[in-house]
Amino acid sequence: MRILLVSGSTRSASSNTAALRTVAATAPAGIEAPLYGGLADLPAFNPDHDEAGPAVADLRAQLAAADAVLFCTPEYAGTVPGSLKNLLDWTVGSGELYEKPLAWLNVAAPGRGEGANATMGVVLGYVGAEVIAAACLRLPLGRDAIGPDGTVVEPAARAALGGVVPAMVDHLRHRSPAADPVVAPRS
Ligand SMILES: Cc1cc2nc3c(=O)[nH]c(=O)nc-3n(C[C@H](O)[C@H](O)[C@H](O)COP(=O)(O)O)c2cc1C
């Protein structure tokens, strides 16, 4: 099984990317969990140029090849960063996320990040993704939870992140092929 990890942050010391790196580091043997690295290379979405070059083709190929997708994104100005919304916009017409099992993490401090959470629900519902609620995790992460290797070292948080891939795998193993998406895409 292959789970594509997508961070909404382009910051090198990102806590969201650290959470995903930890998910990859703690994934059970036999599960591939690559971190998508192309967010900053995607051109601005333009419906006139829907076949917009290698970065978009690579994004779509990586999404299509994944059995599931896991996002972790910061909140910017009450919603997700424009770069992540741009990535999602590139999938609306081409449909890579339609019925795609996916989940998202939120590592913002308590009382923060709810706008990003809400946006993920709206946009991923709009594209008709299959949300794995059991794998969605709200886990506030302080800067001191992250070690020098760029993964989460705080034991309880690391253990919680270690449970995300097993929850996704469990869902994938038991899902009906005809599982309804959360929201059908609009015509
Ligand atoms: C441009 C910008 C806008 C932000 N807006 C919000 C916001 O609306 N709500 C919030 O809770 N945090 C906001 N933040 C704080 C980030 O969400 C926070 O620093 C987060 O940890 C960054 O994630 P990262 O470490 O993965 O880069 C903002 C940060 C930036 C740079």
PDB file of C-alpha atoms and ligand atoms in Angstrom:
ATOM      1  CA  MET A   1       0.000   0.000   0.000  1.00  0.00           C
ATOM      2  CA  ARG A   2       1.146   3.505  -0.786  1.00  0.00           C
ATOM      3  CA  ILE A   3       0.032   6.553   1.191  1.00  0.00           C
ATOM      4  CA  LEU A   4       1.095   9.918  -0.226  1.00  0.00           C
ATOM      5  CA  LEU A   5       1.897  12.514   2.443  1.00  0.00           C
ATOM      6  CA  VAL A   6       1.170  16.138   1.506  1.00  0.00           C
ATOM      7  CA  SER A   7       2.226  19.029   3.716  1.00  0.00           C
ATOM      8  CA  GLY A   8       0.551  22.411   3.276  1.00  0.00           C
ATOM      9  CA  SER A   9       3.663  24.206   4.479  1.00  0.00           C
ATOM     10  CA  THR A  10       6.667  25.107   2.335  1.00  0.00           C
ATOM     11  CA  ARG A  11       8.684  26.219   5.407  1.00  0.00           C
ATOM     12  CA  SER A  12      11.870  24.201   5.931  1.00  0.00           C
ATOM     13  CA  ALA A  13      11.304  23.930   9.715  1.00  0.00           C
ATOM     14  CA  SER A  14       7.588  23.215   9.290  1.00  0.00           C
ATOM     15  CA  SER A  15       5.812  21.496  12.165  1.00  0.00           C
ATOM     16  CA  ASN A  16       3.237  20.125   9.715  1.00  0.00           C
ATOM     17  CA  THR A  17       5.951  18.533   7.582  1.00  0.00           C
ATOM     18  CA  ALA A  18       7.598  17.215  10.764  1.00  0.00           C
ATOM     19  CA  ALA A  19       4.336  15.501  11.692  1.00  0.00           C
ATOM     20  CA  LEU A  20       4.160  13.830   8.286  1.00  0.00           C
ATOM     21  CA  ARG A  21       7.837  12.868   8.418  1.00  0.00           C
ATOM     22  CA  THR A  22       7.042  11.171  11.732  1.00  0.00           C
ATOM     23  CA  VAL A  23       4.096   9.355  10.195  1.00  0.00           C
ATOM     24  CA  ALA A  24       6.470   8.038   7.512  1.00  0.00           C
ATOM     25  CA  ALA A  25       9.143   7.096  10.054  1.00  0.00           C
ATOM     26  CA  THR A  26       6.684   5.143  12.189  1.00  0.00           C
ATOM     27  CA  ALA A  27       4.710   3.484   9.384  1.00  0.00           C
ATOM     28  CA  PRO A  28       4.481  -0.307   9.567  1.00  0.00           C
ATOM     29  CA  ALA A  29       6.812  -2.329   7.368  1.00  0.00           C
ATOM     30  CA  GLY A  30       5.468  -2.807   3.886  1.00  0.00           C
ATOM     31  CA  ILE A  31       3.683   0.533   3.728  1.00  0.00           C
ATOM     32  CA  GLU A  32       5.189   3.120   1.415  1.00  0.00           C
ATOM     33  CA  ALA A  33       4.613   6.657   2.687  1.00  0.00           C
ATOM     34  CA  PRO A  34       6.506   9.141   0.490  1.00  0.00           C
ATOM     35  CA  LEU A  35       6.392  12.846   1.246  1.00  0.00           C
ATOM     36  CA  TYR A  36       5.219  14.901  -1.731  1.00  0.00           C
ATOM     37  CA  GLY A  37       7.895  17.475  -2.447  1.00  0.00           C
ATOM     38  CA  GLY A  38       6.495  19.518  -5.302  1.00  0.00           C
ATOM     39  CA  LEU A  39       4.138  21.995  -3.636  1.00  0.00           C
ATOM     40  CA  ALA A  40       6.305  25.068  -4.273  1.00  0.00           C
ATOM     41  CA  ASP A  41       6.889  24.089  -7.918  1.00  0.00           C
ATOM     42  CA  LEU A  42       3.246  23.990  -8.964  1.00  0.00           C
ATOM     43  CA  PRO A  43       2.202  26.835 -11.266  1.00  0.00           C
ATOM     44  CA  ALA A  44      -0.874  28.866 -10.404  1.00  0.00           C
ATOM     45  CA  PHE A  45      -3.931  26.932 -11.500  1.00  0.00           C
ATOM     46  CA  ASN A  46      -5.391  28.151 -14.766  1.00  0.00           C
ATOM     47  CA  PRO A  47      -8.332  26.316 -16.351  1.00  0.00           C
ATOM     48  CA  ASP A  48      -7.069  27.456 -19.766  1.00  0.00           C
ATOM     49  CA  HIS A  49      -3.870  25.461 -19.236  1.00  0.00           C
ATOM     50  CA  ASP A  50      -5.135  22.304 -17.635  1.00  0.00           C
ATOM     51  CA  GLU A  51      -2.192  20.262 -19.022  1.00  0.00           C
ATOM     52  CA  ALA A  52       0.308  22.615 -17.412  1.00  0.00           C
ATOM     53  CA  GLY A  53       3.673  20.918 -17.597  1.00  0.00           C
ATOM     54  CA  PRO A  54       5.737  18.418 -15.653  1.00  0.00           C
ATOM     55  CA  ALA A  55       5.050  19.615 -12.084  1.00  0.00           C
ATOM     56  CA  VAL A  56       1.301  19.162 -12.499  1.00  0.00           C
ATOM     57  CA  ALA A  57       1.731  15.877 -14.356  1.00  0.00           C
ATOM     58  CA  ASP A  58       3.944  14.627 -11.520  1.00  0.00           C
ATOM     59  CA  LEU A  59       1.395  15.698  -8.879  1.00  0.00           C
ATOM     60  CA  ARG A  60      -1.405  13.930 -10.699  1.00  0.00           C
ATOM     61  CA  ALA A  61       0.684  10.794 -11.223  1.00  0.00           C
ATOM     62  CA  GLN A  62       1.654  10.664  -7.549  1.00  0.00           C
ATOM     63  CA  LEU A  63      -1.960  11.103  -6.445  1.00  0.00           C
ATOM     64  CA  ALA A  64      -3.186   8.497  -8.913  1.00  0.00           C
ATOM     65  CA  ALA A  65      -0.542   6.000  -7.758  1.00  0.00           C
ATOM     66  CA  ALA A  66      -1.464   6.417  -4.086  1.00  0.00           C
ATOM     67  CA  ASP A  67      -3.991   4.153  -2.369  1.00  0.00           C
ATOM     68  CA  ALA A  68      -4.661   6.997   0.055  1.00  0.00           C
ATOM     69  CA  VAL A  69      -3.488  10.530   0.798  1.00  0.00           C
ATOM     70  CA  LEU A  70      -2.662  12.142   4.133  1.00  0.00           C
ATOM     71  CA  PHE A  71      -2.547  15.940   4.441  1.00  0.00           C
ATOM     72  CA  CYS A  72      -1.198  18.084   7.246  1.00  0.00           C
ATOM     73  CA  THR A  73      -1.520  21.816   6.825  1.00  0.00           C
ATOM     74  CA  PRO A  74      -1.109  25.010   8.768  1.00  0.00           C
ATOM     75  CA  GLU A  75      -3.759  27.696   8.786  1.00  0.00           C
ATOM     76  CA  TYR A  76      -2.999  30.924   6.966  1.00  0.00           C
ATOM     77  CA  ALA A  77      -5.409  33.853   7.324  1.00  0.00           C
ATOM     78  CA  GLY A  78      -8.266  31.688   8.499  1.00  0.00           C
ATOM     79  CA  THR A  79      -7.957  29.000   5.821  1.00  0.00           C
ATOM     80  CA  VAL A  80      -5.338  26.748   4.194  1.00  0.00           C
ATOM     81  CA  PRO A  81      -2.216  28.270   2.565  1.00  0.00           C
ATOM     82  CA  GLY A  82      -2.809  29.385  -1.013  1.00  0.00           C
ATOM     83  CA  SER A  83      -0.176  26.917  -2.219  1.00  0.00           C
ATOM     84  CA  LEU A  84      -2.166  23.966  -0.875  1.00  0.00           C
ATOM     85  CA  LYS A  85      -5.468  25.323  -2.205  1.00  0.00           C
ATOM     86  CA  ASN A  86      -3.684  25.711  -5.559  1.00  0.00           C
ATOM     87  CA  LEU A  87      -2.635  22.046  -5.424  1.00  0.00           C
ATOM     88  CA  LEU A  88      -6.217  21.025  -4.670  1.00  0.00           C
ATOM     89  CA  ASP A  89      -7.521  23.202  -7.514  1.00  0.00           C
ATOM     90  CA  TRP A  90      -5.308  21.261  -9.940  1.00  0.00           C
ATOM     91  CA  THR A  91      -7.232  18.083  -9.022  1.00  0.00           C
ATOM     92  CA  VAL A  92     -10.791  19.389  -9.333  1.00  0.00           C
ATOM     93  CA  GLY A  93     -11.219  18.890 -13.082  1.00  0.00           C
ATOM     94  CA  SER A  94      -8.920  15.892 -13.438  1.00  0.00           C
ATOM     95  CA  GLY A  95     -10.517  14.012 -10.537  1.00  0.00           C
ATOM     96  CA  GLU A  96      -7.535  12.346  -8.838  1.00  0.00           C
ATOM     97  CA  LEU A  97      -9.136  12.891  -5.425  1.00  0.00           C
ATOM     98  CA  TYR A  98     -12.600  11.686  -6.425  1.00  0.00           C
ATOM     99  CA  GLU A  99     -13.390   8.701  -4.158  1.00  0.00           C
ATOM    100  CA  LYS A 100      -9.758   8.766  -3.002  1.00  0.00           C
ATOM    101  CA  PRO A 101      -9.482   7.647   0.627  1.00  0.00           C
ATOM    102  CA  LEU A 102      -7.775  10.402   2.563  1.00  0.00           C
ATOM    103  CA  ALA A 103      -7.367  12.021   5.927  1.00  0.00           C
ATOM    104  CA  TRP A 104      -5.790  15.114   7.384  1.00  0.00           C
ATOM    105  CA  LEU A 105      -3.948  16.042  10.538  1.00  0.00           C
ATOM    106  CA  ASN A 106      -4.089  19.333  12.368  1.00  0.00           C
ATOM    107  CA  VAL A 107      -1.134  20.185  14.606  1.00  0.00           C
ATOM    108  CA  ALA A 108      -2.049  23.801  15.423  1.00  0.00           C
ATOM    109  CA  ALA A 109      -2.057  25.035  19.007  1.00  0.00           C
ATOM    110  CA  PRO A 110      -5.308  24.620  20.953  1.00  0.00           C
ATOM    111  CA  GLY A 111      -7.927  27.101  19.769  1.00  0.00           C
ATOM    112  CA  ARG A 112      -6.127  27.702  16.475  1.00  0.00           C
ATOM    113  CA  GLY A 113      -6.277  26.032  13.096  1.00  0.00           C
ATOM    114  CA  GLU A 114     -10.036  25.556  12.985  1.00  0.00           C
ATOM    115  CA  GLY A 115     -10.296  27.564   9.756  1.00  0.00           C
ATOM    116  CA  ALA A 116      -7.854  25.210   8.042  1.00  0.00           C
ATOM    117  CA  ASN A 117      -9.807  22.232   9.359  1.00  0.00           C
ATOM    118  CA  ALA A 118     -13.055  23.651   8.030  1.00  0.00           C
ATOM    119  CA  THR A 119     -11.539  24.379   4.617  1.00  0.00           C
ATOM    120  CA  MET A 120     -10.167  20.854   4.289  1.00  0.00           C
ATOM    121  CA  GLY A 121     -13.647  19.497   5.003  1.00  0.00           C
ATOM    122  CA  VAL A 122     -15.290  21.774   2.443  1.00  0.00           C
ATOM    123  CA  VAL A 123     -12.776  21.339  -0.378  1.00  0.00           C
ATOM    124  CA  LEU A 124     -12.226  17.615   0.040  1.00  0.00           C
ATOM    125  CA  GLY A 125     -15.978  17.126   0.261  1.00  0.00           C
ATOM    126  CA  TYR A 126     -16.411  19.174  -2.906  1.00  0.00           C
ATOM    127  CA  VAL A 127     -13.974  17.012  -4.863  1.00  0.00           C
ATOM    128  CA  GLY A 128     -15.772  13.877  -3.686  1.00  0.00           C
ATOM    129  CA  ALA A 129     -12.958  12.400  -1.616  1.00  0.00           C
ATOM    130  CA  GLU A 130     -13.600   9.536   0.794  1.00  0.00           C
ATOM    131  CA  VAL A 131     -12.627  10.949   4.187  1.00  0.00           C
ATOM    132  CA  ILE A 132     -11.221   8.404   6.659  1.00  0.00           C
ATOM    133  CA  ALA A 133     -12.538   9.997   9.844  1.00  0.00           C
ATOM    134  CA  ALA A 134     -10.760   7.453  12.066  1.00  0.00           C
ATOM    135  CA  ALA A 135      -7.390   8.621  10.724  1.00  0.00           C
ATOM    136  CA  CYS A 136      -8.004  12.384  11.049  1.00  0.00           C
ATOM    137  CA  LEU A 137      -6.080  13.603  14.058  1.00  0.00           C
ATOM    138  CA  ARG A 138      -6.082  16.845  16.044  1.00  0.00           C
ATOM    139  CA  LEU A 139      -2.701  16.908  17.775  1.00  0.00           C
ATOM    140  CA  PRO A 140      -1.320  20.274  18.923  1.00  0.00           C
ATOM    141  CA  LEU A 141       2.479  20.200  18.495  1.00  0.00           C
ATOM    142  CA  GLY A 142       4.800  22.641  20.200  1.00  0.00           C
ATOM    143  CA  ARG A 143       8.192  23.443  18.688  1.00  0.00           C
ATOM    144  CA  ASP A 144       9.895  21.500  21.508  1.00  0.00           C
ATOM    145  CA  ALA A 145       8.107  18.319  20.397  1.00  0.00           C
ATOM    146  CA  ILE A 146      10.292  18.222  17.276  1.00  0.00           C
ATOM    147  CA  GLY A 147      13.831  16.833  17.460  1.00  0.00           C
ATOM    148  CA  PRO A 148      16.962  17.641  15.474  1.00  0.00           C
ATOM    149  CA  ASP A 149      16.149  14.940  12.912  1.00  0.00           C
ATOM    150  CA  GLY A 150      12.973  16.833  11.968  1.00  0.00           C
ATOM    151  CA  THR A 151      10.601  14.270  13.427  1.00  0.00           C
ATOM    152  CA  VAL A 152       8.382  14.453  16.479  1.00  0.00           C
ATOM    153  CA  VAL A 153      10.272  13.108  19.494  1.00  0.00           C
ATOM    154  CA  GLU A 154       7.725  13.806  22.246  1.00  0.00           C
ATOM    155  CA  PRO A 155       6.654  10.216  23.071  1.00  0.00           C
ATOM    156  CA  ALA A 156       2.870  10.636  23.335  1.00  0.00           C
ATOM    157  CA  ALA A 157       2.662  12.708  20.167  1.00  0.00           C
ATOM    158  CA  ARG A 158       4.958  10.314  18.304  1.00  0.00           C
ATOM    159  CA  ALA A 159       2.794   7.388  19.400  1.00  0.00           C
ATOM    160  CA  ALA A 160      -0.366   9.176  18.258  1.00  0.00           C
ATOM    161  CA  LEU A 161       1.189   9.878  14.860  1.00  0.00           C
ATOM    162  CA  GLY A 162       2.277   6.249  14.688  1.00  0.00           C
ATOM    163  CA  GLY A 163      -1.398   5.250  14.822  1.00  0.00           C
ATOM    164  CA  VAL A 164      -2.410   7.188  11.719  1.00  0.00           C
ATOM    165  CA  VAL A 165      -1.144   4.834   8.996  1.00  0.00           C
ATOM    166  CA  PRO A 166      -2.546   1.731  10.755  1.00  0.00           C
ATOM    167  CA  ALA A 167      -5.952   3.480  10.908  1.00  0.00           C
ATOM    168  CA  MET A 168      -5.753   4.247   7.189  1.00  0.00           C
ATOM    169  CA  VAL A 169      -4.652   0.714   6.333  1.00  0.00           C
ATOM    170  CA  ASP A 170      -7.459  -0.729   8.440  1.00  0.00           C
ATOM    171  CA  HIS A 171      -9.952   1.434   6.547  1.00  0.00           C
ATOM    172  CA  LEU A 172      -8.498   0.427   3.174  1.00  0.00           C
ATOM    173  CA  ARG A 173      -8.613  -3.268   4.034  1.00  0.00           C
ATOM    174  CA  HIS A 174     -12.248  -3.137   5.101  1.00  0.00           C
ATOM    175  CA  ARG A 175     -13.680  -0.602   2.701  1.00  0.00           C
ATOM    176  CA  SER A 176     -16.335  -1.578   0.265  1.00  0.00           C
ATOM    177  CA  PRO A 177     -15.277  -0.840  -3.335  1.00  0.00           C
ATOM    178  CA  ALA A 178     -18.604   0.933  -3.749  1.00  0.00           C
ATOM    179  CA  ALA A 179     -18.128   3.156  -0.695  1.00  0.00           C
ATOM    180  CA  ASP A 180     -19.936   6.440  -1.164  1.00  0.00           C
ATOM    181  CA  PRO A 181     -17.814   9.550  -1.273  1.00  0.00           C
ATOM    182  CA  VAL A 182     -18.672  12.189   1.323  1.00  0.00           C
ATOM    183  CA  VAL A 183     -20.080  14.510  -1.309  1.00  0.00           C
ATOM    184  CA  ALA A 184     -20.507  13.790  -5.010  1.00  0.00           C
ATOM    185  CA  PRO A 185     -18.655  16.230  -7.280  1.00  0.00           C
ATOM    186  CA  ARG A 186     -20.767  18.950  -8.794  1.00  0.00           C
ATOM    187  CA  SER A 187     -21.315  18.928 -12.530  1.00  0.00           C
TER     188      SER A 187
HETATM  189  C1  LIG B   1       0.919  34.200   6.456  1.00  0.00           C
HETATM  190  C2  LIG B   1       0.521  33.487   7.735  1.00  0.00           C
HETATM  191  C3  LIG B   1      -0.793  33.507   8.141  1.00  0.00           C
HETATM  192  C4  LIG B   1      -1.182  32.827   9.311  1.00  0.00           C
HETATM  193  N1  LIG B   1      -2.493  32.834   9.673  1.00  0.00           N
HETATM  194  C5  LIG B   1      -2.902  32.090  10.727  1.00  0.00           C
HETATM  195  C6  LIG B   1      -4.278  31.984  11.051  1.00  0.00           C
HETATM  196  O1  LIG B   1      -5.148  32.552  10.417  1.00  0.00           O
HETATM  197  N2  LIG B   1      -4.628  31.200  12.107  1.00  0.00           N
HETATM  198  C7  LIG B   1      -3.699  30.503  12.828  1.00  0.00           C
HETATM  199  O2  LIG B   1      -4.091  29.778  13.764  1.00  0.00           O
HETATM  200  N3  LIG B   1      -2.384  30.597  12.547  1.00  0.00           N
HETATM  201  C8  LIG B   1      -1.961  31.363  11.511  1.00  0.00           C
HETATM  202  N4  LIG B   1      -0.634  31.417  11.178  1.00  0.00           N
HETATM  203  C9  LIG B   1       0.327  30.654  11.981  1.00  0.00           C
HETATM  204  C10 LIG B   1       0.691  29.328  11.327  1.00  0.00           C
HETATM  205  O3  LIG B   1      -0.437  28.559  11.073  1.00  0.00           O
HETATM  206  C11 LIG B   1       1.628  28.586  12.263  1.00  0.00           C
HETATM  207  O4  LIG B   1       2.815  29.341  12.427  1.00  0.00           O
HETATM  208  C12 LIG B   1       1.943  27.191  11.796  1.00  0.00           C
HETATM  209  O5  LIG B   1       2.629  26.520  12.823  1.00  0.00           O
HETATM  210  C13 LIG B   1       2.855  27.169  10.614  1.00  0.00           C
HETATM  211  O6  LIG B   1       2.991  25.819  10.219  1.00  0.00           O
HETATM  212  P1  LIG B   1       4.395  25.218   9.786  1.00  0.00           P
HETATM  213  O7  LIG B   1       5.258  25.197  11.032  1.00  0.00           O
HETATM  214  O8  LIG B   1       4.076  23.859   9.312  1.00  0.00           O
HETATM  215  O9  LIG B   1       4.973  26.088   8.703  1.00  0.00           O
HETATM  216  C14 LIG B   1      -0.216  32.127  10.071  1.00  0.00           C
HETATM  217  C15 LIG B   1       1.131  32.128   9.632  1.00  0.00           C
HETATM  218  C16 LIG B   1       1.495  32.781   8.484  1.00  0.00           C
HETATM  219  C17 LIG B   1       2.940  32.729   8.010  1.00  0.00           C
END
